[in-house]
């Protein structure tokens, strides 16, 4: 399925269709397919204006979020060089934070973005911190209730 979706993505000239296929390509559970999707981001298969979508969809995939974080950190220089003037580049801290609901990740988040922080990132960085904090608090407060509700259904 991955190969079929990738071929469709690469052969499409319609932006909307390519983004839908991007969401599908970034939605797999298998680690090797997650790696393949992430490896496409900095190739000619992905247009620069679509890179943020690939990252957002990958961070949204619970099976891919940690690998996506590792990819973002490892490819930061490429992201900065390729997208540094694009608004979506400065939203990367928020895109990353949306995928995590654990206070433990906040330490990793602050450590990395603290090294690359500039005034242009400040708002997005602070929003990401708030996002991780409130998602973590919600999880601590309500996860047991949510699980109990779904088990009863």
Short mmCIF file of C-alpha atoms in Angstrom, two decimals:
data_model
loop_
_atom_site.label_atom_id
_atom_site.label_comp_id
_atom_site.label_asym_id
_atom_site.label_seq_id
_atom_site.Cartn_x
_atom_site.Cartn_y
_atom_site.Cartn_z
CA UNK A 1 0.00 0.00 0.00
CA UNK A 2 2.83 2.39 0.84
CA UNK A 3 4.39 1.98 -2.61
CA UNK A 4 1.03 2.50 -4.32
CA UNK A 5 0.32 5.65 -2.30
CA UNK A 6 3.82 6.96 -2.96
CA UNK A 7 3.47 6.39 -6.70
CA UNK A 8 0.12 8.19 -6.67
CA UNK A 9 1.67 11.05 -4.68
CA UNK A 10 4.65 11.37 -7.00
CA UNK A 11 2.50 11.25 -10.14
CA UNK A 12 -0.14 13.73 -9.00
CA UNK A 13 -0.06 17.33 -10.13
CA UNK A 14 -2.90 18.36 -7.81
CA UNK A 15 -1.77 19.95 -4.57
CA UNK A 16 -4.85 18.87 -2.58
CA UNK A 17 -4.48 15.28 -3.72
CA UNK A 18 -0.76 15.26 -2.87
CA UNK A 19 -1.55 16.49 0.67
CA UNK A 20 -4.19 13.79 1.17
CA UNK A 21 -1.69 11.19 0.02
CA UNK A 22 0.92 12.75 2.30
CA UNK A 23 -1.43 12.22 5.26
CA UNK A 24 -1.84 8.58 4.26
CA UNK A 25 1.91 8.05 3.79
CA UNK A 26 2.60 9.51 7.23
CA UNK A 27 -0.08 7.41 8.90
CA UNK A 28 1.47 3.97 8.91
CA UNK A 29 2.16 1.99 12.08
CA UNK A 30 5.12 -0.08 10.89
CA UNK A 31 8.49 1.43 11.93
CA UNK A 32 10.10 0.77 8.55
CA UNK A 33 7.29 2.61 6.74
CA UNK A 34 7.50 5.49 9.19
CA UNK A 35 11.22 5.68 8.41
CA UNK A 36 10.51 5.63 4.67
CA UNK A 37 7.99 8.46 4.94
CA UNK A 38 10.36 10.59 7.00
CA UNK A 39 13.23 9.87 4.63
CA UNK A 40 11.22 11.38 1.77
CA UNK A 41 10.89 14.79 3.40
CA UNK A 42 14.24 16.18 2.32
CA UNK A 43 14.12 14.69 -1.18
CA UNK A 44 12.70 15.94 -4.47
CA UNK A 45 9.56 13.86 -3.80
CA UNK A 46 8.37 16.49 -1.30
CA UNK A 47 7.99 20.11 -2.32
CA UNK A 48 9.40 22.57 0.21
CA UNK A 49 5.97 24.14 0.70
CA UNK A 50 4.71 20.69 1.78
CA UNK A 51 7.44 19.82 4.30
CA UNK A 52 5.45 21.20 7.25
CA UNK A 53 2.48 18.99 6.32
CA UNK A 54 4.69 15.90 6.32
CA UNK A 55 5.94 16.83 9.78
CA UNK A 56 2.49 17.71 11.15
CA UNK A 57 0.97 14.45 9.88
CA UNK A 58 3.92 12.46 11.23
CA UNK A 59 3.71 14.13 14.65
CA UNK A 60 -0.02 13.36 14.64
CA UNK A 61 0.68 9.65 14.16
CA UNK A 62 1.11 8.16 17.64
CA UNK A 63 3.37 5.47 16.23
CA UNK A 64 5.61 8.01 14.48
CA UNK A 65 5.87 10.98 16.85
CA UNK A 66 9.14 9.97 18.53
CA UNK A 67 10.79 9.08 15.21
CA UNK A 68 9.50 12.38 13.82
CA UNK A 69 11.05 14.27 16.73
CA UNK A 70 14.37 12.48 16.12
CA UNK A 71 14.13 13.33 12.41
CA UNK A 72 13.41 17.00 13.16
CA UNK A 73 16.41 17.28 15.50
CA UNK A 74 18.74 15.43 13.10
CA UNK A 75 17.62 17.53 10.11
CA UNK A 76 17.31 20.89 11.84
CA UNK A 77 20.09 22.48 9.81
CA UNK A 78 18.44 21.36 6.56
CA UNK A 79 15.06 22.65 7.75
CA UNK A 80 16.54 26.00 8.70
CA UNK A 81 18.44 26.35 5.43
CA UNK A 82 15.52 25.19 3.25
CA UNK A 83 12.57 26.73 5.08
CA UNK A 84 14.08 29.44 7.26
CA UNK A 85 12.06 32.23 5.66
CA UNK A 86 8.75 30.37 5.70
CA UNK A 87 6.15 30.95 8.40
CA UNK A 88 5.64 27.20 8.75
CA UNK A 89 9.29 26.88 9.83
CA UNK A 90 8.65 29.15 12.79
CA UNK A 91 5.61 27.06 13.74
CA UNK A 92 7.69 23.88 14.12
CA UNK A 93 7.78 24.08 17.94
CA UNK A 94 3.96 24.01 18.02
CA UNK A 95 3.78 21.21 15.47
CA UNK A 96 6.13 19.14 17.61
CA UNK A 97 4.37 19.94 20.89
CA UNK A 98 0.96 18.88 19.58
CA UNK A 99 2.16 15.30 19.38
CA UNK A 100 3.24 14.96 23.00
CA UNK A 101 1.27 14.87 26.23
CA UNK A 102 3.97 13.89 28.68
CA UNK A 103 5.80 16.22 31.06
CA UNK A 104 8.96 14.16 30.50
CA UNK A 105 9.05 15.32 26.88
CA UNK A 106 9.00 18.94 28.03
CA UNK A 107 12.62 18.61 29.21
CA UNK A 108 13.68 17.32 25.77
CA UNK A 109 11.62 20.02 24.02
CA UNK A 110 13.12 22.85 26.07
CA UNK A 111 16.65 21.51 25.73
CA UNK A 112 16.50 21.34 21.94
CA UNK A 113 14.56 24.51 21.19
CA UNK A 114 16.54 26.40 23.82
CA UNK A 115 19.63 25.86 21.65
CA UNK A 116 18.01 27.10 18.42
CA UNK A 117 15.67 29.71 19.88
CA UNK A 118 15.51 33.09 18.21
CA UNK A 119 12.98 35.92 18.62
CA UNK A 120 11.04 34.57 15.62
CA UNK A 121 10.48 31.25 17.46
CA UNK A 122 9.65 32.67 20.86
CA UNK A 123 5.86 32.78 20.56
CA UNK A 124 5.61 29.34 18.95
CA UNK A 125 8.07 27.90 21.49
CA UNK A 126 6.04 29.27 24.43
CA UNK A 127 2.80 28.01 22.90
CA UNK A 128 4.40 24.58 22.59
CA UNK A 129 5.37 24.59 26.26
CA UNK A 130 1.81 25.50 27.26
CA UNK A 131 0.42 22.83 24.95
CA UNK A 132 2.57 20.08 26.44
CA UNK A 133 1.74 21.24 29.98
CA UNK A 134 -2.03 21.33 29.51
CA UNK A 135 -2.11 18.07 27.54
CA UNK A 136 -0.06 16.43 30.28
CA UNK A 137 -2.33 17.83 33.00
CA UNK A 138 -5.44 16.66 31.14
CA UNK A 139 -3.92 13.20 30.71
CA UNK A 140 -3.07 12.95 34.42
CA UNK A 141 -6.51 14.18 35.42
CA UNK A 142 -8.80 12.36 32.98
CA UNK A 143 -7.08 9.41 31.30
CA UNK A 144 -8.50 6.84 33.72
CA UNK A 145 -12.02 8.20 33.22
CA UNK A 146 -11.67 8.17 29.44
CA UNK A 147 -10.38 4.61 29.44
CA UNK A 148 -13.17 3.48 31.75
CA UNK A 149 -15.76 5.11 29.49
CA UNK A 150 -14.49 3.35 26.37
CA UNK A 151 -14.20 0.00 28.14
CA UNK A 152 -17.85 0.30 29.16
CA UNK A 153 -19.00 0.90 25.58
#
